[in-house]
RNA sequence: GCGAGUGUAGCUCAAUGGUCAGAGCACUGGUCUGUGGCACCAGGGGCUGGGGGUUCAAUUCCCCUCACUCGCCCCA
């Protein structure tokens, strides 16, 4: 009986994980420079939170959630996204009272029961940001700047930022009605999926890639023509802000989002290098969500980055190599050197050694394979003479070092 | 949920309805007993994903199943 990981779930091994670590590090540092703080949210919540937050007719809620009953009979769901939990925490801890705008970021795994595919997993990682408490377009611009800066810092530059405005509670219903009226006259030309979308979420039809639907949507009324004055002004200010910061973007009026809570600004960062899963980050404004989840009427905006997708666009980074390898011959050498090894490791020096008890040749081979910069040789001869041998593995130069005073001189050499 | 493709050594891949399923890389050992990379030599390693069927005989042909990959849908 061989065990293997569950379908759609994978291990990220050394060699692969380094890019992820860099991305996380870069994101943290960028977000914190913008004044955002980490919030660590649970990976499961009551099912109702997601149903209300994301929307009961969305694909995520209808068929992708990992939902189960816990031992008390409570309905629990592994989080499929991070915004609803963050908003729940915002309300629960009354973060609205602690600062005018709650600026939060999170990172961790999300779970969706989808068919695995290139760039799509059932457990996947997101790094996300939420700014709750302001509807100023300046915040939209800041959030987008954070996202693009982070991508740039990890060297992911061949991407496209697409933005759109979905309207708000005042103008979206009108647009929806107009759109539905238009599609009603073209129903027969739409694909089966789109006829279903017509009932559930007609805006999604705009996003269909089928040729027949495309010809219909090409002449469909544009969302941008139906924005109310306030939404239009908001959108204009967001675009102005991006231009001012020289952040390139295109307006894609077909851009709609699959989650119900988005309104006004919606955006997506895409790449052509990942096959079918071309979105590496996406987000938008969700001005009605806090209220929907039981909090005071509060606007918010956020995004999530797909960690695996971005990581595959990054160059690969080597696993760190040892600074120093200890080639020790005999138990006595091990006994005497262990304190030095521990002390140097405490200083942050990466030290490896041999655990097989093999001869010097074998240990040198291991030092080479691990890519150690230096090797310190201590055997019977060295114990007798009181002098260890330090070998530079690149230049092959060797020098003697006093056994009685190793740590400081070694530190100096390694840090030089 | 639907469609297509692929499962052979740790990895990348060969092969044939018929003797014992091979190669490269990797690994282990030796040439070289306290000095790595190179070279040469040798060695270990496989229920050919699992189950069933056809056949004298299946890794090969057929069916089922599982897994992976890619696409649709949807999404990050």
JSON list of N, CA and C in Angstrom, two decimals, chain A residues 12-13 15-26 127 154 307-308 310-318:
[
{"chain": "A", "resi": 12, "resn": "UNK", "atom": "N", "xyz": [5.51, 21.00, -2.44]},
{"chain": "A", "resi": 12, "resn": "UNK", "atom": "CA", "xyz": [6.44, 21.94, -3.06]},
{"chain": "A", "resi": 12, "resn": "UNK", "atom": "C", "xyz": [7.81, 21.66, -2.47]},
{"chain": "A", "resi": 13, "resn": "UNK", "atom": "N", "xyz": [8.69, 21.09, -3.27]},
{"chain": "A", "resi": 13, "resn": "UNK", "atom": "CA", "xyz": [9.96, 20.58, -2.77]},
{"chain": "A", "resi": 13, "resn": "UNK", "atom": "C", "xyz": [11.05, 21.65, -2.81]},
{"chain": "A", "resi": 15, "resn": "UNK", "atom": "N", "xyz": [14.03, 23.55, -4.08]},
{"chain": "A", "resi": 15, "resn": "UNK", "atom": "CA", "xyz": [14.33, 23.74, -5.49]},
{"chain": "A", "resi": 15, "resn": "UNK", "atom": "C", "xyz": [13.18, 24.47, -6.16]},
{"chain": "A", "resi": 16, "resn": "UNK", "atom": "N", "xyz": [11.98, 24.20, -5.65]},
{"chain": "A", "resi": 16, "resn": "UNK", "atom": "CA", "xyz": [10.79, 24.87, -6.16]},
{"chain": "A", "resi": 16, "resn": "UNK", "atom": "C", "xyz": [10.34, 25.94, -5.17]},
{"chain": "A", "resi": 17, "resn": "UNK", "atom": "N", "xyz": [10.57, 25.67, -3.91]},
{"chain": "A", "resi": 17, "resn": "UNK", "atom": "CA", "xyz": [9.98, 26.52, -2.87]},
{"chain": "A", "resi": 17, "resn": "UNK", "atom": "C", "xyz": [10.67, 27.87, -2.78]},
{"chain": "A", "resi": 18, "resn": "UNK", "atom": "N", "xyz": [11.91, 27.95, -3.27]},
{"chain": "A", "resi": 18, "resn": "UNK", "atom": "CA", "xyz": [12.69, 29.18, -3.09]},
{"chain": "A", "resi": 18, "resn": "UNK", "atom": "C", "xyz": [12.03, 30.38, -3.76]},
{"chain": "A", "resi": 19, "resn": "UNK", "atom": "N", "xyz": [11.44, 30.16, -4.93]},
{"chain": "A", "resi": 19, "resn": "UNK", "atom": "CA", "xyz": [10.77, 31.26, -5.62]},
{"chain": "A", "resi": 19, "resn": "UNK", "atom": "C", "xyz": [9.57, 31.72, -4.79]},
{"chain": "A", "resi": 20, "resn": "UNK", "atom": "N", "xyz": [8.86, 30.75, -4.22]},
{"chain": "A", "resi": 20, "resn": "UNK", "atom": "CA", "xyz": [7.71, 31.08, -3.38]},
{"chain": "A", "resi": 20, "resn": "UNK", "atom": "C", "xyz": [8.15, 31.93, -2.19]},
{"chain": "A", "resi": 21, "resn": "UNK", "atom": "N", "xyz": [9.25, 31.51, -1.57]},
{"chain": "A", "resi": 21, "resn": "UNK", "atom": "CA", "xyz": [9.75, 32.26, -0.42]},
{"chain": "A", "resi": 21, "resn": "UNK", "atom": "C", "xyz": [10.10, 33.69, -0.81]},
{"chain": "A", "resi": 22, "resn": "UNK", "atom": "N", "xyz": [10.73, 33.84, -1.94]},
{"chain": "A", "resi": 22, "resn": "UNK", "atom": "CA", "xyz": [11.10, 35.19, -2.38]},
{"chain": "A", "resi": 22, "resn": "UNK", "atom": "C", "xyz": [9.88, 36.04, -2.64]},
{"chain": "A", "resi": 23, "resn": "UNK", "atom": "N", "xyz": [8.88, 35.42, -3.25]},
{"chain": "A", "resi": 23, "resn": "UNK", "atom": "CA", "xyz": [7.65, 36.16, -3.53]},
{"chain": "A", "resi": 23, "resn": "UNK", "atom": "C", "xyz": [7.00, 36.61, -2.23]},
{"chain": "A", "resi": 24, "resn": "UNK", "atom": "N", "xyz": [6.94, 35.71, -1.27]},
{"chain": "A", "resi": 24, "resn": "UNK", "atom": "CA", "xyz": [6.32, 36.06, 0.01]},
{"chain": "A", "resi": 24, "resn": "UNK", "atom": "C", "xyz": [7.09, 37.18, 0.69]},
{"chain": "A", "resi": 25, "resn": "UNK", "atom": "N", "xyz": [8.40, 37.07, 0.64]},
{"chain": "A", "resi": 25, "resn": "UNK", "atom": "CA", "xyz": [9.24, 38.08, 1.27]},
{"chain": "A", "resi": 25, "resn": "UNK", "atom": "C", "xyz": [9.04, 39.44, 0.60]},
{"chain": "A", "resi": 26, "resn": "UNK", "atom": "N", "xyz": [9.03, 39.43, -0.73]},
{"chain": "A", "resi": 26, "resn": "UNK", "atom": "CA", "xyz": [8.86, 40.68, -1.47]},
{"chain": "A", "resi": 26, "resn": "UNK", "atom": "C", "xyz": [7.49, 41.29, -1.17]},
{"chain": "A", "resi": 127, "resn": "UNK", "atom": "N", "xyz": [-1.64, 35.22, -1.91]},
{"chain": "A", "resi": 127, "resn": "UNK", "atom": "CA", "xyz": [-1.24, 36.35, -1.09]},
{"chain": "A", "resi": 127, "resn": "UNK", "atom": "C", "xyz": [-2.23, 37.45, -1.42]},
{"chain": "A", "resi": 154, "resn": "UNK", "atom": "N", "xyz": [9.79, 40.87, -8.07]},
{"chain": "A", "resi": 154, "resn": "UNK", "atom": "CA", "xyz": [10.20, 39.48, -8.24]},
{"chain": "A", "resi": 154, "resn": "UNK", "atom": "C", "xyz": [10.48, 39.17, -9.71]},
{"chain": "A", "resi": 307, "resn": "UNK", "atom": "N", "xyz": [-0.04, 32.36, -5.99]},
{"chain": "A", "resi": 307, "resn": "UNK", "atom": "CA", "xyz": [1.38, 32.17, -5.69]},
{"chain": "A", "resi": 307, "resn": "UNK", "atom": "C", "xyz": [2.05, 31.20, -6.66]},
{"chain": "A", "resi": 308, "resn": "UNK", "atom": "N", "xyz": [1.45, 30.04, -6.89]},
{"chain": "A", "resi": 308, "resn": "UNK", "atom": "CA", "xyz": [2.07, 29.06, -7.78]},
{"chain": "A", "resi": 308, "resn": "UNK", "atom": "C", "xyz": [2.23, 29.62, -9.20]},
{"chain": "A", "resi": 310, "resn": "UNK", "atom": "N", "xyz": [2.49, 32.75, -10.15]},
{"chain": "A", "resi": 310, "resn": "UNK", "atom": "CA", "xyz": [3.54, 33.76, -10.23]},
{"chain": "A", "resi": 310, "resn": "UNK", "atom": "C", "xyz": [4.91, 33.09, -10.09]},
{"chain": "A", "resi": 311, "resn": "UNK", "atom": "N", "xyz": [4.98, 32.12, -9.20]},
{"chain": "A", "resi": 311, "resn": "UNK", "atom": "CA", "xyz": [6.27, 31.46, -8.97]},
{"chain": "A", "resi": 311, "resn": "UNK", "atom": "C", "xyz": [6.78, 30.78, -10.24]},
{"chain": "A", "resi": 312, "resn": "UNK", "atom": "N", "xyz": [5.87, 30.22, -11.04]},
{"chain": "A", "resi": 312, "resn": "UNK", "atom": "CA", "xyz": [6.35, 29.56, -12.26]},
{"chain": "A", "resi": 312, "resn": "UNK", "atom": "C", "xyz": [6.84, 30.59, -13.29]},
{"chain": "A", "resi": 313, "resn": "UNK", "atom": "N", "xyz": [6.46, 31.83, -13.13]},
{"chain": "A", "resi": 313, "resn": "UNK", "atom": "CA", "xyz": [6.96, 32.86, -14.03]},
{"chain": "A", "resi": 313, "resn": "UNK", "atom": "C", "xyz": [8.30, 33.42, -13.57]},
{"chain": "A", "resi": 314, "resn": "UNK", "atom": "N", "xyz": [8.64, 33.13, -12.31]},
{"chain": "A", "resi": 314, "resn": "UNK", "atom": "CA", "xyz": [9.90, 33.63, -11.77]},
{"chain": "A", "resi": 314, "resn": "UNK", "atom": "C", "xyz": [11.02, 32.68, -12.16]},
{"chain": "A", "resi": 315, "resn": "UNK", "atom": "N", "xyz": [12.25, 33.21, -12.15]},
{"chain": "A", "resi": 315, "resn": "UNK", "atom": "CA", "xyz": [13.37, 32.31, -12.39]},
{"chain": "A", "resi": 315, "resn": "UNK", "atom": "C", "xyz": [13.50, 31.35, -11.21]},
{"chain": "A", "resi": 316, "resn": "UNK", "atom": "N", "xyz": [14.18, 30.27, -11.44]},
{"chain": "A", "resi": 316, "resn": "UNK", "atom": "CA", "xyz": [14.39, 29.31, -10.35]},
{"chain": "A", "resi": 316, "resn": "UNK", "atom": "C", "xyz": [15.60, 29.72, -9.54]},
{"chain": "A", "resi": 317, "resn": "UNK", "atom": "N", "xyz": [15.48, 29.53, -8.26]},
{"chain": "A", "resi": 317, "resn": "UNK", "atom": "CA", "xyz": [16.58, 29.89, -7.39]},
{"chain": "A", "resi": 317, "resn": "UNK", "atom": "C", "xyz": [17.15, 28.64, -6.75]},
{"chain": "A", "resi": 318, "resn": "UNK", "atom": "N", "xyz": [18.44, 28.63, -6.60]},
{"chain": "A", "resi": 318, "resn": "UNK", "atom": "CA", "xyz": [19.08, 27.46, -6.01]},
{"chain": "A", "resi": 318, "resn": "UNK", "atom": "C", "xyz": [18.78, 27.39, -4.52]}
]
